[in-house]
Amino acid sequence: MRRVVALSFALAVLTFALLWLAVAATLYRTTLFDWWLLNWLVDLLGGLAVLGLTWLLFPAVVTLIMGFYLERVAAAVEAAHYPGRGPSRPQPLGEVVAITFRLALLTLLLNLLALPVYLLVPGINLFLFLALNGYLFGRGYFEVVALRRLDMGAARRVRSRFAGRIFLGGVVIAGLFALPLVNLVAPVIATAFMLHIFEALPRVEPHP
């Protein structure tokens, strides 16, 4: 788990460092006004906007990077807490890639669409962030752990039946992603947390 966190953190930091450098270089070379003070304000606001977008988009980027390693996290949690379980269902690479990219792209797209509310409607913005990302993370991380034991059809039926419980779990995960420093390890915590939720569900579907 430590290797997964370290690798994902390093790749996420590198991604955002390149973004910051690109924006800084663009702002430094761009002169919009003749008055230096206005240009300085543009540079300052641009830098603050990049920091805000970094906080907003961090969950999508980390999820995308770490998504390919969450199977190891789930396996480690199972070995520690559910040692009697048999081997997990072999997952095709295409299924893993599809789940990872779908979750990351939906998180990115829907949060960008909600950005005006985040910026302009204090109070409601927090509830919208938790509700929107709670749904996305609940669904995404449930699929990460459920598809290790169930096929896609069975996983969807279980998710539909226990949608409320899974959504609340997703809200907790969204809260983790909103906390500085904690969000660096949030995907690992989220995977372990959702695995425990999955194992606590009544066995309405066979869990091999």
N, CA, C and O of each residue as an XYZ file, in Angstrom:
832
protein
N       0.836     -1.201      0.000
C       0.000      0.000      0.000
C       0.871      1.252      0.000
O       0.547      2.230     -0.673
N       1.973      1.230      0.748
C       2.854      2.404      0.782
C       3.446      2.681     -0.586
O       3.594      3.838     -0.979
N       3.786      1.625     -1.313
C       4.336      1.816     -2.657
C       3.294      2.416     -3.599
O       3.612      3.270     -4.426
N       2.051      1.963     -3.467
C       0.976      2.500     -4.301
C       0.784      3.988     -4.024
O       0.678      4.789     -4.953
N       0.740      4.354     -2.743
C       0.559      5.763     -2.378
C       1.729      6.601     -2.865
O       1.532      7.676     -3.433
N       2.945      6.117     -2.647
C       4.128      6.887     -3.033
C       4.182      7.107     -4.542
O       4.458      8.216     -5.001
N       3.920      6.061     -5.307
C       3.963      6.182     -6.757
C       2.875      7.125     -7.269
O       3.146      7.982     -8.110
N       1.671      6.976     -6.779
C       0.567      7.821     -7.227
C       0.788      9.272     -6.830
O       0.504     10.185     -7.606
N       1.295      9.481     -5.624
C       1.581     10.844     -5.180
C       2.633     11.495     -6.061
O       2.486     12.648     -6.467
N       3.698     10.755     -6.357
C       4.764     11.307     -7.196
C       4.250     11.664     -8.588
O       4.591     12.721     -9.119
N       3.438     10.800     -9.182
C       2.917     11.073    -10.519
C       1.927     12.238    -10.501
O       1.907     13.044    -11.430
N       1.100     12.333     -9.445
C       0.156     13.442     -9.345
C       0.885     14.768     -9.173
O       0.528     15.763     -9.804
N       1.904     14.784     -8.320
C       2.684     16.010     -8.122
C       3.377     16.414     -9.420
O       3.410     17.597     -9.761
N       3.921     15.457    -10.133
C       4.570     15.767    -11.405
C       3.568     16.350    -12.400
O       3.878     17.305    -13.113
N       2.369     15.773    -12.446
C       1.336     16.270    -13.359
C       0.979     17.717    -13.063
O       0.918     18.546    -13.971
N       0.743     18.020    -11.788
C       0.354     19.382    -11.433
C       1.532     20.348    -11.518
O       1.340     21.525    -11.825
N       2.742     19.874    -11.253
C       3.919     20.740    -11.398
C       4.073     21.193    -12.847
O       4.371     22.358    -13.110
N       3.870     20.273    -13.782
C       3.945     20.638    -15.196
C       2.827     21.632    -15.551
O       3.045     22.558    -16.332
N       1.635     21.436    -14.975
C       0.541     22.371    -15.219
C       0.880     23.753    -14.679
O       0.679     24.759    -15.361
N       1.395     23.801    -13.451
C       1.745     25.094    -12.853
C       2.822     25.807    -13.672
O       2.721     27.010    -13.913
N       3.843     25.077    -14.098
C       4.910     25.682    -14.891
C       4.380     26.222    -16.214
O       4.767     27.305    -16.652
N       3.491     25.456    -16.845
C       2.937     25.902    -18.127
C       2.111     27.174    -17.952
O       2.222     28.105    -18.750
N       1.285     27.213    -16.909
C       0.457     28.403    -16.674
C       1.327     29.591    -16.285
O       1.104     30.706    -16.758
N       2.323     29.360    -15.423
C       3.208     30.447    -15.009
C       3.968     31.033    -16.200
O       4.107     32.250    -16.321
N       4.455     30.159    -17.072
C       5.180     30.643    -18.253
C       4.261     31.433    -19.170
O       4.660     32.452    -19.734
N       3.023     30.956    -19.316
C       2.064     31.669    -20.171
C       1.735     33.044    -19.603
O       1.711     34.032    -20.337
N       1.480     33.112    -18.286
C       1.146     34.391    -17.664
C       2.335     35.341    -17.689
O       2.162     36.546    -17.872
N       3.541     34.811    -17.506
C       4.735     35.655    -17.479
C       5.000     36.291    -18.844
O       5.447     37.435    -18.930
N       4.724     35.548    -19.894
C       5.004     36.050    -21.237
C       3.849     36.854    -21.832
O       3.986     37.448    -22.902
N       2.698     36.872    -21.127
C       1.524     37.560    -21.661
C       1.347     38.907    -20.965
O       1.274     38.987    -19.739
N       1.280     39.958    -21.771
C       1.037     41.304    -21.250
C      -0.294     41.788    -21.795
O      -0.427     42.065    -22.988
N      -1.271     41.887    -20.916
C      -2.614     42.262    -21.336
C      -2.870     43.755    -21.215
O      -3.702     44.307    -21.934
N      -2.152     44.411    -20.301
C      -2.404     45.829    -20.041
C      -1.081     46.604    -20.068
O      -0.002     46.025    -19.941
N      -1.188     47.883    -20.230
C       0.008     48.737    -20.225
C       0.478     49.062    -18.813
O       1.634     49.422    -18.591
N      -0.438     48.930    -17.873
C      -0.090     49.256    -16.480
C       0.380     47.999    -15.765
O      -0.314     46.983    -15.757
N       1.565     48.075    -15.165
C       2.162     46.885    -14.557
C       1.303     46.326    -13.426
O       1.284     45.114    -13.212
N       0.587     47.197    -12.694
C      -0.212     46.722    -11.571
C      -1.337     45.803    -12.034
O      -1.611     44.786    -11.398
N      -1.994     46.163    -13.149
C      -3.057     45.308    -13.675
C      -2.505     43.966    -14.138
O      -3.128     42.925    -13.931
N      -1.338     43.996    -14.765
C      -0.708     42.733    -15.187
C      -0.339     41.876    -13.979
O      -0.471     40.652    -14.012
N       0.124     42.528    -12.914
C       0.463     41.788    -11.698
C      -0.779     41.142    -11.093
O      -0.730     40.009    -10.615
N      -1.900     41.878    -11.120
C      -3.149     41.322    -10.599
C      -3.618     40.136    -11.436
O      -4.117     39.149    -10.896
N      -3.455     40.237    -12.759
C      -3.819     39.120    -13.636
C      -2.974     37.894    -13.307
O      -3.488     36.778    -13.227
N      -1.673     38.111    -13.116
C      -0.792     36.989    -12.751
C      -1.200     36.369    -11.418
O      -1.210     35.148    -11.263
N      -1.540     37.246    -10.445
C      -1.931     36.759     -9.123
C      -3.225     35.956     -9.203
O      -3.316     34.856     -8.660
N      -4.225     36.515     -9.885
C      -5.506     35.817    -10.013
C      -5.357     34.520    -10.805
O      -6.009     33.523    -10.498
N      -4.500     34.538    -11.821
C      -4.255     33.308    -12.578
C      -3.627     32.229    -11.720
O      -3.990     31.057    -11.815
N      -2.674     32.633    -10.873
C      -2.058     31.665     -9.973
C      -3.051     31.098     -8.971
O      -3.044     29.899     -8.692
N      -3.916     31.970     -8.424
C      -4.939     31.500     -7.481
C      -5.938     30.571     -8.169
O      -6.395     29.593     -7.576
N      -6.275     30.883     -9.420
C      -7.195     30.021    -10.163
C      -6.598     28.641    -10.380
O      -7.300     27.635    -10.276
N      -5.309     28.586    -10.679
C      -4.651     27.295    -10.867
C      -4.653     26.494     -9.574
O      -4.881     25.285     -9.589
N      -4.397     27.170     -8.449
C      -4.438     26.468     -7.164
C      -5.836     25.932     -6.875
O      -5.994     24.810     -6.393
N      -6.850     26.747     -7.177
C      -8.220     26.291     -6.964
C      -8.574     25.104     -7.837
O      -9.202     24.152     -7.373
N      -8.174     25.156     -9.100
C      -8.444     24.037    -10.004
C      -7.671     22.793     -9.572
O      -8.155     21.669     -9.714
N      -6.468     23.006     -9.044
C      -5.695     21.863     -8.555
C      -6.437     21.146     -7.442
O      -6.535     19.919     -7.446
N      -6.969     21.918     -6.474
C      -7.735     21.311     -5.376
C      -8.973     20.606     -5.912
O      -9.335     19.527     -5.440
N      -9.628     21.227     -6.911
C     -10.866     20.665     -7.436
C     -10.619     19.399     -8.246
O     -11.372     18.430     -8.142
N      -9.557     19.409     -9.056
C      -9.317     18.310     -9.984
C      -8.419     17.224     -9.408
O      -8.220     16.185    -10.037
N      -7.877     17.457     -8.217
C      -6.979     16.470     -7.635
C      -7.617     15.092     -7.507
O      -6.964     14.098     -7.826
N      -8.889     14.990     -7.044
C      -9.493     13.655     -6.959
C      -9.508     12.913     -8.280
O      -9.243     11.712     -8.319
N      -9.816     13.614     -9.366
C      -9.875     12.950    -10.669
C      -8.501     12.463    -11.100
O      -8.366     11.351    -11.611
N      -7.486     13.286    -10.898
C      -6.136     12.919    -11.340
C      -5.591     11.759    -10.514
O      -5.054     10.796    -11.061
N      -5.734     11.858     -9.180
C      -5.229     10.776     -8.325
C      -5.982      9.483     -8.578
O      -5.388      8.406     -8.604
N      -7.306      9.592     -8.765
C      -8.099      8.399     -9.052
C      -7.657      7.759    -10.356
O      -7.558      6.536    -10.450
N      -7.390      8.581    -11.359
C      -6.940      8.046    -12.637
C      -5.610      7.327    -12.499
O      -5.429      6.239    -13.045
N      -4.676      7.933    -11.768
C      -3.340      7.335    -11.617
C      -3.388      6.098    -10.734
O      -2.816      5.057    -11.060
N      -4.080      6.234     -9.614
C      -4.073      5.143     -8.637
C      -5.038      4.024     -8.995
O      -4.943      2.924     -8.452
N      -5.972      4.300     -9.910
C      -6.983      3.303    -10.234
C      -6.420      1.977    -10.715
O      -7.029      0.926    -10.516
N      -5.255      2.030    -11.349
C      -4.657      0.799    -11.880
C      -3.987     -0.042    -10.786
O      -3.560     -1.168    -11.041
N      -3.897      0.510     -9.568
C      -3.214     -0.208     -8.487
C      -4.156     -0.572     -7.341
O      -3.727     -1.193     -6.369
N      -5.444     -0.192     -7.440
C      -6.347     -0.408     -6.320
C      -6.663     -1.881     -6.093
O      -7.068     -2.267     -4.996
N      -6.481     -2.702     -7.116
C      -6.668     -4.144     -6.931
C      -5.707     -4.667     -5.867
O      -6.079     -5.518     -5.059
N      -4.477     -4.162     -5.863
C      -3.503     -4.582     -4.847
C      -3.964     -4.170     -3.450
O      -3.803     -4.918     -2.486
N      -4.535     -2.976     -3.354
C      -5.034     -2.498     -2.066
C      -6.164     -3.396     -1.579
O      -6.167     -3.820     -0.424
N      -7.126     -3.688     -2.456
C      -8.248     -4.542     -2.082
C      -7.754     -5.930     -1.669
O      -8.249     -6.503     -0.698
N      -6.797     -6.460     -2.395
C      -6.267     -7.785     -2.059
C      -5.588     -7.782     -0.693
O      -5.717     -8.739      0.070
N      -4.867     -6.708     -0.385
C      -4.186     -6.616      0.915
C      -5.200     -6.518      2.053
O      -5.010     -7.129      3.104
N      -6.274     -5.755      1.851
C      -7.306     -5.629      2.887
C      -8.010     -6.964      3.092
O      -8.274     -7.363      4.227
N      -8.312     -7.655      1.998
C      -8.945     -8.971      2.119
C      -8.050     -9.940      2.870
O      -8.519    -10.683      3.732
N      -6.759     -9.935      2.545
C      -5.841    -10.863      3.203
C      -5.776    -10.599      4.705
O      -5.628    -11.532      5.494
N      -5.887     -9.322      5.104
C      -5.774     -8.971      6.517
C      -7.077     -9.209      7.280
O      -7.050     -9.641      8.432
N      -8.223     -8.927      6.642
C      -9.487     -8.925      7.375
C     -10.440    -10.059      6.980
O     -11.342    -10.406      7.742
N     -10.243    -10.626      5.803
C     -11.129    -11.698      5.332
C     -10.269    -12.827      4.755
O     -10.368    -13.146      3.570
N      -9.430    -13.425      5.597
C      -8.476    -14.414      5.082
C      -9.116    -15.675      4.537
O      -8.469    -16.423      3.804
N     -10.378    -15.929      4.877
C     -11.023    -17.143      4.405
C     -11.580    -17.046      3.002
O     -12.045    -18.047      2.457
N     -11.547    -15.878      2.409
C     -12.109    -15.713      1.080
C     -11.247    -16.425      0.037
O     -10.024    -16.491      0.162
N     -11.896    -16.946     -0.972
C     -11.171    -17.587     -2.054
C     -10.555    -16.559     -2.981
O     -10.663    -15.358     -2.737
N      -9.914    -17.018     -4.038
C      -9.307    -16.081     -4.992
C     -10.374    -15.227     -5.667
O     -11.505    -15.668     -5.874
N      -9.997    -14.009     -6.001
C     -10.945    -13.088     -6.629
C     -11.175    -13.461     -8.092
O     -10.422    -14.234     -8.684
N     -12.233    -12.890     -8.652
C     -12.554    -13.131    -10.058
C     -11.503    -12.473    -10.941
O     -11.197    -11.298    -10.736
N     -10.947    -13.170    -11.897
C      -9.978    -12.542    -12.808
C     -10.660    -11.417    -13.599
O     -11.688    -11.637    -14.239
N     -10.082    -10.218    -13.550
C     -10.661     -9.077    -14.253
C      -9.877     -8.795    -15.531
O      -8.659     -8.621    -15.487
N     -10.563     -8.748    -16.660
C      -9.872     -8.383    -17.903
C      -9.300     -6.976    -17.795
O      -9.881     -6.114    -17.135
N      -8.164     -6.744    -18.442
C      -7.530     -5.435    -18.414
C      -8.471     -4.357    -18.942
O      -8.500     -3.241    -18.424
N      -9.239     -4.696    -19.972
C     -10.161     -3.718    -20.535
C     -11.195     -3.257    -19.535
O     -11.587     -2.090    -19.544
N     -11.647     -4.161    -18.664
C     -12.627     -3.797    -17.644
C     -12.019     -2.837    -16.638
O     -12.659     -1.860    -16.250
N     -10.796     -3.102    -16.214
C     -10.116     -2.223    -15.253
C      -9.905     -0.845    -15.854
O     -10.155      0.167    -15.200
N      -9.443     -0.804    -17.102
C      -9.197      0.475    -17.770
C     -10.501      1.253    -17.926
O     -10.536      2.461    -17.693
N     -11.566      0.568    -18.316
C     -12.856      1.242    -18.522
C     -13.374      1.841    -17.219
O     -13.835      2.982    -17.211
N     -13.309      1.097    -16.123
C     -13.782      1.594    -14.831
C     -12.966      2.802    -14.392
O     -13.522      3.808    -13.950
N     -11.644      2.700    -14.515
C     -10.760      3.772    -14.061
C     -10.989      5.053    -14.847
O     -11.136      6.125    -14.260
N     -11.018      4.949    -16.177
C     -11.170      6.148    -16.999
C     -12.575      6.719    -16.873
O     -12.737      7.939    -16.890
N     -13.585      5.886    -16.750
C     -14.945      6.399    -16.626
C     -15.111      7.208    -15.351
O     -15.695      8.292    -15.365
N     -14.596      6.676    -14.247
C     -14.709      7.386    -12.979
C     -13.942      8.705    -13.023
O     -14.458      9.739    -12.599
N     -12.705      8.672    -13.538
C     -11.889      9.887    -13.575
C     -12.496     10.939    -14.494
O     -12.544     12.115    -14.133
N     -12.955     10.542    -15.669
C     -13.497     11.502    -16.626
C     -14.830     12.074    -16.147
O     -15.084     13.267    -16.310
N     -15.683     11.232    -15.556
C     -16.942     11.744    -15.014
C     -16.687     12.723    -13.875
O     -17.344     13.760    -13.783
N     -15.737     12.395    -13.012
C     -15.395     13.288    -11.910
C     -14.894     14.625    -12.442
O     -15.285     15.682    -11.947
N     -14.031     14.576    -13.447
C     -13.487     15.798    -14.042
C     -14.579     16.618    -14.712
O     -14.690     17.820    -14.467
N     -15.386     15.982    -15.556
C     -16.389     16.698    -16.334
C     -17.473     17.311    -15.450
O     -17.789     18.493    -15.592
N     -18.041     16.527    -14.546
C     -19.149     17.020    -13.735
C     -18.693     18.094    -12.745
O     -19.451     19.019    -12.451
N     -17.469     17.985    -12.230
C     -16.973     19.027    -11.334
C     -16.672     20.313    -12.088
O     -16.847     21.401    -11.538
N     -16.231     20.214    -13.316
C     -16.045     21.420    -14.125
C     -17.380     22.088    -14.423
O     -17.479     23.315    -14.398
N     -18.416     21.284    -14.706
C     -19.743     21.851    -14.947
C     -20.300     22.513    -13.690
O     -21.024     23.505    -13.773
N     -19.962     21.966    -12.536
C     -20.446     22.531    -11.272
C     -19.577     23.668    -10.758
O     -19.894     24.270     -9.733
N     -18.490     23.970    -11.451
C     -17.545     24.987    -10.984
C     -18.200     26.345    -10.712
O     -17.879     26.961     -9.696
N     -19.108     26.845    -11.572
C     -19.744     28.136    -11.251
C     -20.461     28.136     -9.904
O     -20.413     29.128     -9.176
N     -21.123     27.035     -9.570
C     -21.806     26.955     -8.278
C     -20.785     26.913     -7.151
O     -20.969     27.558     -6.118
N     -19.703     26.151     -7.347
C     -18.660     26.095     -6.331
C     -18.125     27.486     -6.004
O     -17.862     27.802     -4.843
N     -17.966     28.313     -7.034
C     -17.334     29.622     -6.864
C     -18.305     30.706     -6.413
O     -17.910     31.632     -5.705
N     -19.565     30.602     -6.813
C     -20.480     31.725     -6.656
C     -21.575     31.524     -5.611
O     -22.258     32.483     -5.255
N     -21.756     30.312     -5.118
C     -22.860     30.060     -4.178
C     -22.311     29.437     -2.896
O     -22.343     28.217     -2.735
N     -21.808     30.269     -1.987
C     -21.280     29.729     -0.717
C     -22.358     28.976      0.052
O     -23.536     29.330      0.011
N     -21.932     27.939      0.748
C     -22.866     27.124      1.525
C     -23.403     25.980      0.697
O     -23.191     24.813      1.027
N     -24.094     26.307     -0.372
C     -24.624     25.266     -1.249
C     -23.487     24.530     -1.960
O     -23.599     23.343     -2.267
N     -22.392     25.250     -2.217
C     -21.285     24.628     -2.967
C     -20.739     23.393     -2.236
O     -20.383     22.404     -2.876
N     -20.673     23.445     -0.911
C     -20.157     22.297     -0.159
C     -21.093     21.102     -0.285
O     -20.644     19.976     -0.500
N     -22.394     21.349     -0.151
C     -23.359     20.256     -0.265
C     -23.367     19.673     -1.679
O     -23.494     18.462     -1.860
N     -23.232     20.542     -2.672
C     -23.180     20.057     -4.050
C     -21.939     19.222     -4.281
O     -22.002     18.175     -4.924
N     -20.801     19.684     -3.757
C     -19.552     18.926     -3.906
C     -19.684     17.539     -3.290
O     -19.303     16.546     -3.908
N     -20.219     17.468     -2.080
C     -20.339     16.181     -1.394
C     -21.361     15.277     -2.080
O     -21.132     14.076     -2.220
N     -22.495     15.856     -2.513
C     -23.528     15.038     -3.149
C     -23.071     14.520     -4.502
O     -23.233     13.338     -4.805
N     -22.500     15.398     -5.317
C     -22.063     15.011     -6.660
C     -20.947     13.982     -6.596
O     -21.014     12.934     -7.240
N     -19.922     14.291     -5.814
C     -18.794     13.368     -5.731
C     -19.122     12.156     -4.876
O     -18.520     11.096     -5.050
N     -20.071     12.298     -3.951
C     -20.508     11.132     -3.185
C     -21.114     10.088     -4.098
O     -20.843      8.896     -3.958
N     -21.937     10.541     -5.036
C     -22.523      9.602     -6.002
C     -21.440      8.972     -6.876
O     -21.409      7.757     -7.071
N     -20.553      9.821     -7.400
C     -19.519      9.316     -8.310
C     -18.570      8.354     -7.603
O     -18.281      7.272     -8.115
N     -18.090      8.747     -6.433
C     -17.131      7.897     -5.726
C     -17.788      6.649     -5.159
O     -17.186      5.576     -5.145
N     -19.036      6.792     -4.688
C     -19.730      5.609     -4.205
C     -19.858      4.573     -5.300
O     -19.558      3.397     -5.093
N     -20.304      5.010     -6.466
C     -20.457      4.102     -7.603
C     -19.111      3.561     -8.063
O     -18.959      2.358     -8.278
N     -18.133      4.453     -8.212
C     -16.843      4.032     -8.756
C     -16.098      3.072     -7.859
O     -15.617      2.036     -8.317
N     -15.997      3.406     -6.579
C     -15.239      2.538     -5.680
C     -15.996      1.254     -5.362
O     -15.382      0.225     -5.083
N     -17.326      1.307     -5.401
C     -18.068      0.056     -5.244
C     -17.746     -0.897     -6.392
O     -17.553     -2.093     -6.176
N     -17.687     -0.365     -7.609
C     -17.355     -1.223     -8.746
C     -15.946     -1.788     -8.618
O     -15.698     -2.936     -8.985
N     -15.022     -0.981     -8.097
C     -13.644     -1.456     -7.932
C     -13.603     -2.716     -7.079
O     -12.909     -3.675     -7.415
N     -14.352     -2.715     -5.966
C     -14.286     -3.873     -5.064
C     -15.283     -4.962     -5.457
O     -14.983     -6.148     -5.327
N     -16.469     -4.570     -5.940
C     -17.503     -5.574     -6.231
C     -17.135     -6.427     -7.434
O     -17.424     -7.624     -7.453
N     -16.507     -5.835     -8.432
C     -16.189     -6.597     -9.642
C     -15.057     -7.592     -9.423
O     -14.746     -8.382    -10.314
N     -14.450     -7.563     -8.266
C     -13.484     -8.604     -7.936
C     -14.201     -9.911     -7.604
O     -13.607    -10.988     -7.666
N     -15.505     -9.803     -7.245
C     -16.269    -10.979     -6.833
C     -17.480    -11.253     -7.704
O     -17.941    -12.392     -7.783
N     -18.000    -10.227     -8.359
C     -19.228    -10.356     -9.138
C     -18.986     -9.886    -10.568
O     -18.087     -9.087    -10.830
N     -19.805    -10.398    -11.488
C     -19.729     -9.846    -12.836
C     -20.472     -8.513    -12.862
O     -21.096     -8.128    -11.873
N     -20.406     -7.809    -13.993
C     -20.947     -6.460    -14.070
C     -22.450     -6.431    -13.789
O     -22.926     -5.540    -13.085
N     -23.201     -7.389    -14.327
C     -24.640     -7.419    -14.109
C     -24.998     -7.596    -12.650
O     -25.856     -6.880    -12.133
N     -24.352     -8.542    -11.975
C     -24.631     -8.780    -10.560
C     -24.213     -7.575     -9.718
O     -24.916     -7.212     -8.775
N     -23.076     -6.950    -10.046
C     -22.610     -5.783     -9.291
C     -23.605     -4.636     -9.409
O     -23.860     -3.930     -8.433
N     -24.166     -4.448    -10.595
C     -25.159     -3.380    -10.769
C     -26.424     -3.654     -9.970
O     -27.008     -2.728     -9.405
N     -26.853     -4.897     -9.914
C     -28.052     -5.225     -9.138
C     -27.831     -4.975     -7.652
O     -28.709     -4.448     -6.968
N     -26.671     -5.347     -7.159
C     -26.365     -5.114     -5.748
C     -26.281     -3.605     -5.482
O     -26.801     -3.119     -4.477
N     -25.624     -2.867     -6.388
C     -25.511     -1.418     -6.203
C     -26.885     -0.749     -6.212
O     -27.130      0.184     -5.446
N     -27.772     -1.221     -7.071
C     -29.111     -0.651     -7.138
C     -29.892     -0.921     -5.854
O     -30.600     -0.042     -5.362
N     -29.767     -2.123     -5.314
C     -30.525     -2.481     -4.115
C     -30.030     -1.714     -2.897
O     -30.829     -1.328     -2.043
N     -28.735     -1.490     -2.809
C     -28.167     -0.820     -1.636
C     -27.622      0.561     -2.008
O     -26.578      0.986     -1.512
N     -28.348      1.249     -2.887
C     -27.880      2.538     -3.409
C     -27.674      3.562     -2.300
O     -26.702      4.317     -2.336
N     -28.565      3.601     -1.319
C     -28.445      4.585     -0.251
C     -27.193      4.387      0.573
O     -26.476      5.344      0.866
N     -26.927      3.142      0.948
C     -25.742      2.857      1.753
C     -24.461      3.167      0.974
O     -23.501      3.703      1.529
N     -24.457      2.829     -0.292
C     -23.281      3.069     -1.116
C     -23.081      4.572     -1.339
O     -21.949      5.056     -1.350
N     -24.185      5.304     -1.517
C     -24.080      6.759     -1.671
C     -23.491      7.400     -0.415
O     -22.612      8.256     -0.516
N     -23.959      7.001      0.757
C     -23.422      7.564      1.997
C     -21.931      7.242      2.143
O     -21.148      8.072      2.604
N     -21.558      6.036      1.746
C     -20.135      5.709      1.741
C     -19.366      6.617      0.792
O     -18.251      7.042      1.096
N     -19.963      6.914     -0.359
C     -19.329      7.817     -1.310
C     -19.190      9.231     -0.777
O     -18.206      9.909     -1.070
N     -20.173      9.690      0.010
C     -20.082     11.023      0.620
C     -18.902     11.083      1.588
O     -18.175     12.076      1.623
N     -18.713     10.028      2.370
C     -17.554      9.971      3.270
C     -16.259     10.037      2.461
O     -15.323     10.741      2.840
N     -16.207      9.313      1.361
C     -15.013      9.314      0.511
C     -14.780     10.698     -0.077
O     -13.643     11.168     -0.121
N     -15.858     11.364     -0.536
C     -15.729     12.716     -1.075
C     -15.177     13.661     -0.017
O     -14.361     14.530     -0.323
N     -15.619     13.496      1.226
C     -15.082     14.313      2.306
C     -13.594     14.100      2.508
O     -12.863     15.046      2.802
N     -13.139     12.863      2.351
C     -11.703     12.587      2.467
C     -10.921     13.319      1.378
O      -9.851     13.870      1.638
N     -11.460     13.322      0.159
C     -10.775     13.986     -0.936
C     -10.732     15.503     -0.755
O      -9.877     16.166     -1.344
N     -11.628     16.055      0.039
C     -11.666     17.497      0.248
C     -10.667     17.957      1.307
O     -10.425     19.156      1.440
N     -10.083     17.024      2.063
C      -9.174     17.386      3.149
C      -7.727     17.410      2.656
O      -7.243     16.404      2.136
N      -7.038     18.523      2.807
C      -5.625     18.577      2.407
C      -4.815     17.509      3.128
O      -5.082     17.191      4.287
N      -3.838     16.967      2.444
C      -2.943     15.903      2.910
C      -3.665     14.565      2.993
O      -3.146     13.558      2.513
N      -4.855     14.536      3.594
C      -5.608     13.282      3.641
C      -5.931     12.814      2.228
O      -5.949     11.614      1.953
N      -6.190     13.777      1.321
C      -6.557     13.384     -0.042
C      -5.422     12.674     -0.774
O      -5.647     12.055     -1.814
N      -4.205     12.759     -0.238
C      -3.082     12.065     -0.866
C      -3.232     10.546     -0.742
O      -2.778      9.802     -1.611
N      -3.861     10.096      0.326
C      -4.045      8.656      0.535
C      -5.512      8.273      0.450
O      -5.872      7.131      0.737
N      -6.370      9.224      0.054
C      -7.811      8.966      0.029
C      -8.204      7.757     -0.820
O      -9.060      6.986     -0.386
N      -7.623      7.548     -2.015
C      -8.033      6.367     -2.793
C      -7.767      5.047     -2.073
O      -8.552      4.107     -2.197
N      -6.674      4.970     -1.327
C      -6.382      3.741     -0.580
C      -7.398      3.546      0.536
O      -7.941      2.454      0.706
N      -7.657      4.618      1.303
C      -8.649      4.537      2.378
C     -10.020      4.220      1.800
O     -10.768      3.414      2.354
N     -10.348      4.868      0.668
C     -11.660      4.664      0.048
C     -11.858      3.221     -0.394
O     -12.938      2.658     -0.216
N     -10.826      2.624     -0.964
C     -10.923      1.233     -1.411
C     -11.141      0.297     -0.228
O     -11.996     -0.587     -0.279
N     -10.363      0.495      0.842
C     -10.511     -0.342      2.029
C     -11.892     -0.144      2.659
O     -12.543     -1.112      3.051
N     -12.331      1.101      2.753
C     -13.628      1.427      3.337
C     -14.760      0.792      2.548
O     -15.667      0.195      3.129
N     -14.712      0.917      1.221
C     -15.779      0.363      0.392
C     -15.749     -1.163      0.394
O     -16.794     -1.801      0.267
N     -14.580     -1.745      0.534
C     -14.497     -3.202      0.624
C     -15.217     -3.696      1.877
O     -15.919     -4.706      1.836
N     -15.041     -2.981      2.992
C     -15.742     -3.362      4.219
C     -17.258     -3.186      4.055
O     -18.034     -4.004      4.549
N     -17.677     -2.124      3.364
C     -19.114     -1.940      3.102
C     -19.646     -3.097      2.268
O     -20.709     -3.645      2.563
N     -18.909     -3.468      1.229
C     -19.325     -4.563      0.352
C     -19.433     -5.873      1.119
O     -20.397     -6.618      0.941
N     -18.466     -6.156      1.958
C     -18.480     -7.406      2.711
C     -19.595     -7.436      3.752
O     -20.036     -8.512      4.154
N     -20.055     -6.264      4.191
C     -21.123     -6.211      5.196
C     -22.510     -6.319      4.583
O     -23.487     -6.479      5.315
N     -22.628     -6.236      3.257
C     -23.932     -6.323      2.618
C     -24.483     -7.745      2.732
O     -23.718     -8.709      2.680
N     -25.785     -7.883      2.884
C     -26.383     -9.219      2.875
C     -26.053     -9.935      1.569
O     -25.979     -9.314      0.509
N     -25.862    -11.218      1.658
C     -25.432    -11.985      0.483
C     -26.605    -12.227     -0.448
O     -27.058    -13.360     -0.612
N     -27.101    -11.138     -1.064
C     -28.178    -11.298     -2.029
C     -27.655    -11.854     -3.354
O     -28.419    -12.358     -4.177
N     -26.356    -11.752     -3.541
C     -25.702    -12.329     -4.718
C     -24.563    -13.200     -4.186
O     -23.983    -12.887     -3.147
N     -24.241    -14.273     -4.878
C     -23.135    -15.095     -4.433
C     -21.809    -14.352     -4.505
O     -21.482    -13.752     -5.529
N     -21.059    -14.392     -3.434
C     -19.704    -13.827     -3.412
C     -18.740    -15.000     -3.398
O     -18.517    -15.589     -2.340
N     -18.171    -15.353     -4.516
C     -17.342    -16.564     -4.568
C     -16.218    -16.504     -3.545
O     -15.422    -17.437     -3.448
